[in-house]
mmCIF file of N, CA and C in Angstrom:
data_model
loop_
_atom_site.group_PDB
_atom_site.id
_atom_site.type_symbol
_atom_site.label_atom_id
_atom_site.label_comp_id
_atom_site.label_asym_id
_atom_site.label_seq_id
_atom_site.Cartn_x
_atom_site.Cartn_y
_atom_site.Cartn_z
ATOM 1 N N MET A 1 114.910 105.322 80.669
ATOM 2 C CA MET A 1 115.204 104.333 81.870
ATOM 3 C C MET A 1 115.117 104.793 83.361
ATOM 4 N N LEU A 2 114.335 104.210 83.957
ATOM 5 C CA LEU A 2 114.192 104.519 85.797
ATOM 6 C C LEU A 2 115.465 103.888 86.370
ATOM 7 N N ALA A 3 116.528 104.551 87.149
ATOM 8 C CA ALA A 3 117.283 104.238 88.008
ATOM 9 C C ALA A 3 116.826 104.172 89.355
ATOM 10 N N VAL A 4 116.538 102.409 89.670
ATOM 11 C CA VAL A 4 116.184 102.603 91.167
ATOM 12 C C VAL A 4 116.930 101.610 91.851
ATOM 13 N N ASP A 5 116.837 101.813 93.093
ATOM 14 C CA ASP A 5 117.610 100.771 93.957
ATOM 15 C C ASP A 5 116.923 99.391 94.659
ATOM 16 N N ARG A 6 115.536 99.800 94.550
ATOM 17 C CA ARG A 6 114.752 98.802 95.214
ATOM 18 C C ARG A 6 113.325 98.960 94.432
ATOM 19 N N SER A 7 112.454 97.860 94.236
ATOM 20 C CA SER A 7 111.265 97.702 93.631
ATOM 21 C C SER A 7 110.419 96.783 94.306
ATOM 22 N N TYR A 8 109.377 96.784 94.140
ATOM 23 C CA TYR A 8 108.391 95.691 94.813
ATOM 24 C C TYR A 8 107.186 95.854 93.932
ATOM 25 N N VAL A 9 106.469 94.624 93.481
ATOM 26 C CA VAL A 9 105.238 94.523 92.808
ATOM 27 C C VAL A 9 104.397 93.626 94.065
ATOM 28 N N VAL A 10 103.365 94.532 94.525
ATOM 29 C CA VAL A 10 102.310 93.976 95.699
ATOM 30 C C VAL A 10 101.169 93.932 94.828
ATOM 31 N N VAL A 11 100.203 92.630 94.863
ATOM 32 C CA VAL A 11 99.180 92.206 94.463
ATOM 33 C C VAL A 11 98.135 91.892 95.391
ATOM 34 N N ARG A 12 97.030 91.915 94.936
ATOM 35 C CA ARG A 12 95.818 91.634 95.964
ATOM 36 C C ARG A 12 95.119 90.456 95.283
ATOM 37 N N ASP A 13 94.845 89.459 95.953
ATOM 38 C CA ASP A 13 94.185 88.382 95.693
ATOM 39 C C ASP A 13 92.662 88.749 95.680
ATOM 40 N N LEU A 14 91.923 88.629 94.416
ATOM 41 C CA LEU A 14 90.650 89.214 94.470
ATOM 42 C C LEU A 14 89.613 88.542 95.316
ATOM 43 N N SER A 15 89.812 87.240 95.416
ATOM 44 C CA SER A 15 88.821 86.368 96.040
ATOM 45 C C SER A 15 89.165 86.330 97.631
ATOM 46 N N THR A 16 90.430 86.570 98.033
ATOM 47 C CA THR A 16 90.544 86.595 99.700
ATOM 48 C C THR A 16 90.799 88.168 100.122
ATOM 49 N N GLY A 17 90.892 89.246 99.010
ATOM 50 C CA GLY A 17 91.452 90.349 99.804
ATOM 51 C C GLY A 17 92.790 90.848 100.372
ATOM 52 N N GLU A 18 93.767 89.573 100.427
ATOM 53 C CA GLU A 18 94.867 89.661 100.813
ATOM 54 C C GLU A 18 95.905 90.144 99.635
ATOM 55 N N THR A 19 96.804 90.940 100.215
ATOM 56 C CA THR A 19 98.006 91.464 99.454
ATOM 57 C C THR A 19 99.247 90.462 99.648
ATOM 58 N N LYS A 20 100.054 90.440 98.645
ATOM 59 C CA LYS A 20 101.293 89.693 99.124
ATOM 60 C C LYS A 20 102.211 90.363 98.050
ATOM 61 N N THR A 21 103.718 90.636 98.415
ATOM 62 C CA THR A 21 104.635 90.734 97.329
ATOM 63 C C THR A 21 104.903 89.796 96.473
ATOM 64 N N VAL A 22 104.873 89.823 95.301
ATOM 65 C CA VAL A 22 105.062 88.986 94.189
ATOM 66 C C VAL A 22 106.299 89.079 93.444
ATOM 67 N N ALA A 23 107.006 90.250 93.233
ATOM 68 C CA ALA A 23 108.556 90.452 93.025
ATOM 69 C C ALA A 23 109.237 91.684 93.814
ATOM 70 N N VAL A 24 110.297 91.297 93.808
ATOM 71 C CA VAL A 24 111.308 92.000 94.586
ATOM 72 C C VAL A 24 112.626 92.191 93.726
ATOM 73 N N ARG A 25 113.106 93.488 93.769
ATOM 74 C CA ARG A 25 114.484 93.671 93.179
ATOM 75 C C ARG A 25 115.146 94.804 93.915
ATOM 76 N N SER A 26 116.270 94.373 94.650
ATOM 77 C CA SER A 26 117.166 95.275 95.379
ATOM 78 C C SER A 26 118.458 95.229 95.319
ATOM 79 N N ILE A 27 119.506 96.250 95.353
ATOM 80 C CA ILE A 27 120.758 96.275 94.639
ATOM 81 C C ILE A 27 121.355 95.642 95.986
ATOM 82 N N ASP A 28 120.956 95.658 97.249
ATOM 83 C CA ASP A 28 121.557 94.921 97.913
ATOM 84 C C ASP A 28 121.348 93.612 98.319
ATOM 85 N N SER A 29 120.319 92.959 97.460
ATOM 86 C CA SER A 29 120.185 91.528 97.523
ATOM 87 C C SER A 29 118.983 91.269 98.990
ATOM 88 N N SER A 30 118.850 92.344 99.827
ATOM 89 C CA SER A 30 118.074 91.942 100.838
ATOM 90 C C SER A 30 116.802 91.079 100.798
ATOM 91 N N GLY A 31 115.902 91.079 99.897
ATOM 92 C CA GLY A 31 114.829 90.694 99.683
ATOM 93 C C GLY A 31 114.048 91.063 100.739
ATOM 94 N N GLN A 32 114.297 92.318 101.140
ATOM 95 C CA GLN A 32 113.065 92.370 102.515
ATOM 96 C C GLN A 32 111.801 92.565 102.093
ATOM 97 N N GLU A 33 110.865 92.389 102.657
ATOM 98 C CA GLU A 33 109.406 92.675 102.643
ATOM 99 C C GLU A 33 109.368 94.020 102.384
ATOM 100 N N PRO A 34 108.545 94.681 101.687
ATOM 101 C CA PRO A 34 108.258 96.259 101.786
ATOM 102 C C PRO A 34 107.764 96.602 103.150
ATOM 103 N N ASN A 35 107.933 97.610 103.374
ATOM 104 C CA ASN A 35 107.280 98.431 104.838
ATOM 105 C C ASN A 35 106.421 99.529 104.591
ATOM 106 N N PHE A 36 105.374 99.429 103.931
ATOM 107 C CA PHE A 36 104.995 100.541 103.128
ATOM 108 C C PHE A 36 104.071 101.219 104.495
ATOM 109 N N GLN A 37 104.085 102.672 104.298
ATOM 110 C CA GLN A 37 103.364 103.177 105.507
ATOM 111 C C GLN A 37 101.926 103.158 104.944
ATOM 112 N N LYS A 38 100.704 103.194 106.000
ATOM 113 C CA LYS A 38 99.421 103.145 105.479
ATOM 114 C C LYS A 38 99.074 103.992 104.427
ATOM 115 N N PRO A 39 99.687 105.282 104.911
ATOM 116 C CA PRO A 39 98.803 106.358 103.861
ATOM 117 C C PRO A 39 99.408 106.102 102.318
ATOM 118 N N VAL A 40 100.729 105.642 102.494
ATOM 119 C CA VAL A 40 101.180 105.398 100.852
ATOM 120 C C VAL A 40 100.394 104.051 100.274
ATOM 121 N N PHE A 41 99.944 103.008 101.071
ATOM 122 C CA PHE A 41 98.971 102.062 100.500
ATOM 123 C C PHE A 41 97.854 102.460 100.171
ATOM 124 N N ARG A 42 97.390 103.163 100.932
ATOM 125 C CA ARG A 42 95.949 103.871 101.257
ATOM 126 C C ARG A 42 95.650 104.768 99.633
ATOM 127 N N LYS A 43 96.719 105.606 99.493
ATOM 128 C CA LYS A 43 96.558 106.499 98.423
ATOM 129 C C LYS A 43 96.814 106.020 97.110
ATOM 130 N N VAL A 44 97.689 104.745 97.137
ATOM 131 C CA VAL A 44 97.886 104.377 96.157
ATOM 132 C C VAL A 44 96.742 103.021 95.575
ATOM 133 N N TYR A 45 96.788 102.014 96.734
ATOM 134 C CA TYR A 45 96.040 100.907 96.332
ATOM 135 C C TYR A 45 94.368 101.218 96.434
ATOM 136 N N ILE A 46 94.018 101.804 97.533
ATOM 137 C CA ILE A 46 92.567 102.089 97.502
ATOM 138 C C ILE A 46 92.056 103.338 96.886
ATOM 139 N N GLN A 47 92.843 104.575 96.716
ATOM 140 C CA GLN A 47 92.370 105.502 95.908
ATOM 141 C C GLN A 47 93.303 105.668 94.836
ATOM 142 N N SER A 48 93.576 104.576 94.040
ATOM 143 C CA SER A 48 94.272 104.542 92.865
ATOM 144 C C SER A 48 95.055 105.878 92.328
ATOM 145 N N LEU A 49 95.791 106.319 93.231
ATOM 146 C CA LEU A 49 96.638 107.340 92.883
ATOM 147 C C LEU A 49 97.985 107.245 92.341
ATOM 148 N N SER A 50 98.755 107.842 91.800
ATOM 149 C CA SER A 50 100.220 107.656 91.853
ATOM 150 C C SER A 50 101.066 108.709 92.412
ATOM 151 N N LEU A 51 101.857 108.126 93.072
ATOM 152 C CA LEU A 51 102.616 109.102 94.213
ATOM 153 C C LEU A 51 103.910 109.335 93.817
ATOM 154 N N LEU A 52 104.650 110.458 94.338
ATOM 155 C CA LEU A 52 105.884 110.747 93.862
ATOM 156 C C LEU A 52 106.676 111.603 95.160
ATOM 157 N N SER A 53 107.565 111.121 95.627
ATOM 158 C CA SER A 53 108.116 111.904 96.723
ATOM 159 C C SER A 53 109.808 112.007 96.548
ATOM 160 N N LYS A 54 110.258 113.090 96.317
ATOM 161 C CA LYS A 54 111.559 113.574 96.252
ATOM 162 C C LYS A 54 112.629 113.328 96.988
ATOM 163 N N ASN A 55 112.361 113.744 98.163
ATOM 164 C CA ASN A 55 113.051 114.090 99.291
ATOM 165 C C ASN A 55 112.565 113.346 100.831
ATOM 166 N N GLY A 56 111.077 112.958 100.736
ATOM 167 C CA GLY A 56 110.256 112.915 101.948
ATOM 168 C C GLY A 56 109.738 114.157 102.402
ATOM 169 N N PHE A 57 108.395 114.110 102.437
ATOM 170 C CA PHE A 57 107.950 115.371 102.724
ATOM 171 C C PHE A 57 106.983 115.116 103.741
ATOM 172 N N ASP A 58 107.951 115.208 104.958
ATOM 173 C CA ASP A 58 107.080 114.881 106.139
ATOM 174 C C ASP A 58 105.786 115.611 106.770
ATOM 175 N N LYS A 59 105.712 117.019 106.243
ATOM 176 C CA LYS A 59 104.806 117.958 106.744
ATOM 177 C C LYS A 59 103.850 118.123 105.758
ATOM 178 N N ILE A 60 103.940 117.610 104.261
ATOM 179 C CA ILE A 60 102.878 118.135 103.580
ATOM 180 C C ILE A 60 101.720 116.985 103.317
ATOM 181 N N ASP A 61 100.606 117.531 103.259
ATOM 182 C CA ASP A 61 99.423 116.853 103.070
ATOM 183 C C ASP A 61 99.716 115.727 101.762
ATOM 184 N N ILE A 62 99.537 114.728 101.825
ATOM 185 C CA ILE A 62 99.610 113.798 100.612
ATOM 186 C C ILE A 62 98.339 113.547 99.719
ATOM 187 N N SER A 63 97.138 114.297 100.288
ATOM 188 C CA SER A 63 96.381 114.007 99.562
ATOM 189 C C SER A 63 96.107 115.063 98.598
ATOM 190 N N GLU A 64 96.821 116.286 98.852
ATOM 191 C CA GLU A 64 96.642 117.508 97.980
ATOM 192 C C GLU A 64 98.139 117.323 97.030
ATOM 193 N N LYS A 65 99.236 116.990 97.484
ATOM 194 C CA LYS A 65 100.243 117.228 97.045
ATOM 195 C C LYS A 65 100.736 116.162 96.239
ATOM 196 N N LYS A 66 100.086 114.970 96.415
ATOM 197 C CA LYS A 66 100.363 113.927 95.626
ATOM 198 C C LYS A 66 102.161 113.198 95.911
ATOM 199 N N THR A 67 102.587 113.416 97.366
ATOM 200 C CA THR A 67 103.507 112.779 97.402
ATOM 201 C C THR A 67 103.384 112.159 98.961
ATOM 202 N N PHE A 68 104.247 111.454 99.466
ATOM 203 C CA PHE A 68 103.817 110.910 100.615
ATOM 204 C C PHE A 68 105.084 110.960 101.943
ATOM 205 N N ALA A 69 104.881 110.880 102.897
ATOM 206 C CA ALA A 69 105.480 111.308 104.141
ATOM 207 C C ALA A 69 106.398 109.912 104.699
ATOM 208 N N GLY A 70 107.326 110.319 105.160
ATOM 209 C CA GLY A 70 107.915 109.375 105.957
ATOM 210 C C GLY A 70 109.214 108.505 105.203
ATOM 211 N N ILE A 71 109.458 108.865 104.150
ATOM 212 C CA ILE A 71 110.130 108.092 103.217
ATOM 213 C C ILE A 71 111.456 109.215 103.124
ATOM 214 N N ASN A 72 112.754 108.751 103.265
ATOM 215 C CA ASN A 72 113.797 109.803 103.467
ATOM 216 C C ASN A 72 114.664 109.666 102.063
ATOM 217 N N ARG A 73 114.065 109.105 100.919
ATOM 218 C CA ARG A 73 114.778 108.820 99.914
ATOM 219 C C ARG A 73 113.543 108.862 98.628
ATOM 220 N N PRO A 74 114.357 109.419 97.540
ATOM 221 C CA PRO A 74 113.147 109.543 96.200
ATOM 222 C C PRO A 74 112.363 108.152 95.935
ATOM 223 N N ALA A 75 111.048 108.199 96.044
ATOM 224 C CA ALA A 75 110.271 107.247 96.131
ATOM 225 C C ALA A 75 109.236 107.421 94.705
ATOM 226 N N MET A 76 108.775 106.478 94.199
ATOM 227 C CA MET A 76 107.398 106.418 93.712
ATOM 228 C C MET A 76 106.606 105.150 93.876
ATOM 229 N N ALA A 77 105.171 105.342 93.776
ATOM 230 C CA ALA A 77 104.575 104.188 94.060
ATOM 231 C C ALA A 77 103.318 104.330 92.962
ATOM 232 N N VAL A 78 102.805 103.473 92.147
ATOM 233 C CA VAL A 78 101.553 103.470 91.407
ATOM 234 C C VAL A 78 100.910 102.197 91.157
ATOM 235 N N PRO A 79 99.385 102.388 90.953
ATOM 236 C CA PRO A 79 98.714 101.509 91.074
ATOM 237 C C PRO A 79 98.805 100.409 89.787
ATOM 238 N N LEU A 80 98.626 99.103 89.779
ATOM 239 C CA LEU A 80 98.433 97.949 88.958
ATOM 240 C C LEU A 80 96.835 98.294 88.660
ATOM 241 N N ARG A 81 96.472 98.901 87.854
ATOM 242 C CA ARG A 81 95.064 99.099 87.289
ATOM 243 C C ARG A 81 94.521 98.628 85.830
ATOM 244 N N PHE A 82 93.293 98.200 86.040
ATOM 245 C CA PHE A 82 92.796 98.060 84.738
ATOM 246 C C PHE A 82 91.335 98.513 84.954
ATOM 247 N N GLY A 83 91.032 99.659 84.233
ATOM 248 C CA GLY A 83 89.765 100.399 84.266
ATOM 249 C C GLY A 83 89.375 101.028 85.807
ATOM 250 N N SER A 84 88.447 100.528 86.266
ATOM 251 C CA SER A 84 88.325 101.063 87.742
ATOM 252 C C SER A 84 89.171 100.045 88.674
ATOM 253 N N ARG A 85 89.179 99.037 88.519
ATOM 254 C CA ARG A 85 89.957 97.817 89.250
ATOM 255 C C ARG A 85 91.265 98.039 89.449
ATOM 256 N N VAL A 86 91.768 98.191 90.887
ATOM 257 C CA VAL A 86 93.081 98.234 91.113
ATOM 258 C C VAL A 86 93.343 96.688 91.614
ATOM 259 N N MET A 87 94.614 96.237 91.185
ATOM 260 C CA MET A 87 94.751 94.814 91.420
ATOM 261 C C MET A 87 96.141 94.809 92.260
ATOM 262 N N GLY A 88 96.612 95.912 92.383
ATOM 263 C CA GLY A 88 97.963 95.810 93.298
ATOM 264 C C GLY A 88 98.945 97.031 93.164
ATOM 265 N N MET A 89 99.962 97.355 93.407
ATOM 266 C CA MET A 89 100.959 98.302 93.250
ATOM 267 C C MET A 89 102.445 98.108 92.797
ATOM 268 N N ILE A 90 102.908 99.199 92.292
ATOM 269 C CA ILE A 90 104.396 98.985 92.023
ATOM 270 C C ILE A 90 104.828 100.378 92.679
ATOM 271 N N TYR A 91 105.909 99.756 93.661
ATOM 272 C CA TYR A 91 106.705 100.642 94.394
ATOM 273 C C TYR A 91 108.136 100.762 94.005
ATOM 274 N N VAL A 92 108.795 102.170 94.116
ATOM 275 C CA VAL A 92 110.299 101.883 93.706
ATOM 276 C C VAL A 92 110.885 102.901 94.366
ATOM 277 N N ASP A 93 112.057 103.006 94.850
ATOM 278 C CA ASP A 93 112.780 104.185 95.359
ATOM 279 C C ASP A 93 114.268 103.899 95.362
ATOM 280 N N SER A 94 115.210 105.050 95.378
ATOM 281 C CA SER A 94 116.540 105.106 95.254
ATOM 282 C C SER A 94 117.092 105.560 96.360
ATOM 283 N N THR A 95 118.284 104.976 96.877
ATOM 284 C CA THR A 95 119.022 105.297 97.969
ATOM 285 C C THR A 95 120.192 106.234 97.673
ATOM 286 N N GLY A 96 120.467 106.486 96.138
ATOM 287 C CA GLY A 96 121.657 107.343 96.039
ATOM 288 C C GLY A 96 121.519 108.665 96.450
ATOM 289 N N ALA A 97 122.674 109.290 96.774
ATOM 290 C CA ALA A 97 122.756 110.750 97.383
ATOM 291 C C ALA A 97 122.194 111.666 96.294
ATOM 292 N N ASN A 98 122.439 111.505 95.225
ATOM 293 C CA ASN A 98 122.201 112.654 94.182
ATOM 294 C C ASN A 98 121.024 111.846 93.329
ATOM 295 N N ALA A 99 120.274 110.913 93.788
ATOM 296 C CA ALA A 99 119.200 110.537 92.884
ATOM 297 C C ALA A 99 117.880 111.241 92.909
ATOM 298 N N GLN A 100 117.235 111.319 92.111
ATOM 299 C CA GLN A 100 115.724 111.937 91.898
ATOM 300 C C GLN A 100 115.189 111.390 90.665
ATOM 301 N N PHE A 101 113.498 111.340 91.011
ATOM 302 C CA PHE A 101 112.591 110.864 90.036
ATOM 303 C C PHE A 101 112.000 112.224 89.679
ATOM 304 N N LEU A 102 111.533 112.351 88.489
ATOM 305 C CA LEU A 102 110.774 113.705 87.734
ATOM 306 C C LEU A 102 109.394 112.965 87.613
ATOM 307 N N LYS A 103 108.593 114.157 87.232
ATOM 308 C CA LYS A 103 107.259 113.803 86.997
ATOM 309 C C LYS A 103 107.418 112.568 85.881
ATOM 310 N N SER A 104 108.182 113.010 84.902
ATOM 311 C CA SER A 104 108.507 112.233 83.722
ATOM 312 C C SER A 104 108.843 110.797 84.107
ATOM 313 N N SER A 105 109.419 110.376 85.156
ATOM 314 C CA SER A 105 109.609 109.005 85.673
ATOM 315 C C SER A 105 108.182 108.547 86.244
ATOM 316 N N LEU A 106 107.553 109.447 86.728
ATOM 317 C CA LEU A 106 106.239 109.033 87.339
ATOM 318 C C LEU A 106 105.178 108.525 86.285
ATOM 319 N N THR A 107 105.359 109.571 85.001
ATOM 320 C CA THR A 107 104.577 108.949 83.867
ATOM 321 C C THR A 107 105.009 107.576 83.327
ATOM 322 N N ILE A 108 106.236 107.448 83.354
ATOM 323 C CA ILE A 108 106.680 106.220 82.722
ATOM 324 C C ILE A 108 106.256 105.040 83.836
ATOM 325 N N LEU A 109 106.345 104.992 84.987
ATOM 326 C CA LEU A 109 105.945 103.970 85.970
ATOM 327 C C LEU A 109 104.681 103.943 85.749
ATOM 328 N N SER A 110 103.793 105.116 85.873
ATOM 329 C CA SER A 110 102.378 104.827 85.754
ATOM 330 C C SER A 110 102.037 104.186 84.251
ATOM 331 N N ALA A 111 102.474 104.378 83.161
ATOM 332 C CA ALA A 111 102.397 103.502 82.145
ATOM 333 C C ALA A 111 102.659 102.049 82.067
ATOM 334 N N ILE A 112 103.914 101.742 82.987
ATOM 335 C CA ILE A 112 103.921 100.387 83.173
ATOM 336 C C ILE A 112 103.160 99.727 84.378
ATOM 337 N N GLY A 113 102.564 100.443 85.207
ATOM 338 C CA GLY A 113 101.427 99.776 86.098
ATOM 339 C C GLY A 113 100.262 99.860 85.148
ATOM 340 N N ALA A 114 99.663 100.654 84.321
ATOM 341 C CA ALA A 114 98.490 100.386 83.446
ATOM 342 C C ALA A 114 98.546 99.079 82.507
ATOM 343 N N LEU A 115 99.740 98.948 81.972
ATOM 344 C CA LEU A 115 100.059 97.724 81.068
ATOM 345 C C LEU A 115 99.940 96.455 81.919
ATOM 346 N N ALA A 116 100.809 96.517 83.099
ATOM 347 C CA ALA A 116 100.746 95.463 84.072
ATOM 348 C C ALA A 116 99.198 95.112 84.507
ATOM 349 N N GLY A 117 98.462 95.982 84.585
ATOM 350 C CA GLY A 117 96.922 95.957 84.865
ATOM 351 C C GLY A 117 96.012 95.261 83.941
ATOM 352 N N VAL A 118 96.530 95.634 82.724
ATOM 353 C CA VAL A 118 95.663 95.098 81.714
ATOM 354 C C VAL A 118 96.328 93.513 81.436
ATOM 355 N N HIS A 119 97.414 93.149 81.788
ATOM 356 C CA HIS A 119 97.767 91.769 81.720
ATOM 357 C C HIS A 119 97.505 90.953 83.022
ATOM 358 N N LEU A 120 97.226 91.419 84.338
ATOM 359 C CA LEU A 120 96.692 90.838 85.548
ATOM 360 C C LEU A 120 95.058 90.806 85.355
ATOM 361 N N ASP A 121 94.672 91.574 84.479
ATOM 362 C CA ASP A 121 92.950 91.315 84.351
ATOM 363 C C ASP A 121 92.754 90.311 83.495
ATOM 364 N N SER A 122 93.506 90.070 82.368
ATOM 365 C CA SER A 122 93.755 89.420 81.524
ATOM 366 C C SER A 122 93.994 87.494 81.979
ATOM 367 N N LEU A 123 95.027 87.487 82.763
ATOM 368 C CA LEU A 123 94.902 86.329 83.640
ATOM 369 C C LEU A 123 93.653 86.070 84.619
ATOM 370 N N ARG A 124 93.129 86.996 85.163
ATOM 371 C CA ARG A 124 92.052 86.800 85.833
ATOM 372 C C ARG A 124 91.095 86.367 85.124
ATOM 373 N N LEU A 125 90.637 86.742 84.068
ATOM 374 C CA LEU A 125 89.848 86.196 83.127
ATOM 375 C C LEU A 125 90.005 85.091 82.498
ATOM 376 N N ASN A 126 91.117 84.781 82.295
ATOM 377 C CA ASN A 126 91.784 83.341 81.671
ATOM 378 C C ASN A 126 91.388 82.063 82.924
ATOM 379 N N GLN A 127 91.570 82.831 84.049
ATOM 380 C CA GLN A 127 91.520 81.698 85.313
ATOM 381 C C GLN A 127 89.766 81.386 85.508
ATOM 382 N N GLU A 128 89.231 82.536 85.242
ATOM 383 C CA GLU A 128 87.719 82.364 85.320
ATOM 384 C C GLU A 128 87.196 81.392 84.295
ATOM 385 N N LEU A 129 87.859 81.534 83.011
ATOM 386 C CA LEU A 129 87.316 80.694 81.866
ATOM 387 C C LEU A 129 87.562 79.501 82.236
ATOM 388 N N ASN A 130 88.660 79.139 82.781
ATOM 389 C CA ASN A 130 89.289 77.865 83.058
ATOM 390 C C ASN A 130 88.250 77.193 84.216
ATOM 391 N N ARG A 131 87.989 77.851 85.291
ATOM 392 C CA ARG A 131 87.324 77.315 86.027
ATOM 393 C C ARG A 131 85.819 76.790 85.675
ATOM 394 N N ARG A 132 85.325 77.961 84.822
ATOM 395 C CA ARG A 132 84.015 77.443 84.281
ATOM 396 C C ARG A 132 83.888 76.328 83.531
ATOM 397 N N LEU A 133 85.254 76.074 82.541
ATOM 398 C CA LEU A 133 85.273 75.147 81.902
ATOM 399 C C LEU A 133 85.301 73.694 82.685
ATOM 400 N N VAL A 134 85.872 73.692 83.762
ATOM 401 C CA VAL A 134 86.302 72.627 84.525
ATOM 402 C C VAL A 134 84.816 72.171 85.214
ATOM 403 N N SER A 135 84.038 73.305 85.586
ATOM 404 C CA SER A 135 82.841 73.012 86.309
ATOM 405 C C SER A 135 81.777 72.535 85.374
ATOM 406 N N SER A 136 81.838 72.898 84.293
ATOM 407 C CA SER A 136 80.773 72.473 83.154
ATOM 408 C C SER A 136 81.048 70.849 82.730
ATOM 409 N N MET A 137 82.144 70.128 83.059
ATOM 410 C CA MET A 137 82.680 69.075 82.614
ATOM 411 C C MET A 137 81.999 68.012 83.307
#
C-alpha cells in the first residue's frame, strides 16, 4: 500500500486538449488544485515518463535521472496511458518527515496508471460508439 498525503488525477479532454483535475485526495481536506511545475507535467504527460522524487532534486537534470525538481517532499507522477496515448496523469506526494517512496512504489503507481488508462480508453470508445449510434438514427 502507498502511504500518500495528497493525490491528484488529471485528465485531458481529447477533443479540446484542455486538462482538468478530476479527483483530489488530501489529508488536510484543502481540495487545492495541484500546482505542477511545467517540467513535471511535460515529462509525465507529454513524454509519458514515470517520475520519482525522494527529497526534491533541485539541481538534477530530470531528463536523465527521471526525478523532478522543486518539490520539497517525496512525490511520484505517472501517466494514465493506453498504448501510446496518454490521457492524463496521477500525482501523489507525502508531507511526513520520514516519508519516502521507493522504486517499488513507483512500479505500483505505474501499474495503477496503466490500468486506469485502459479504463479511460474504454470509456472513450464507448462514447464514440454512442455518438455514432445517435448520429445514424
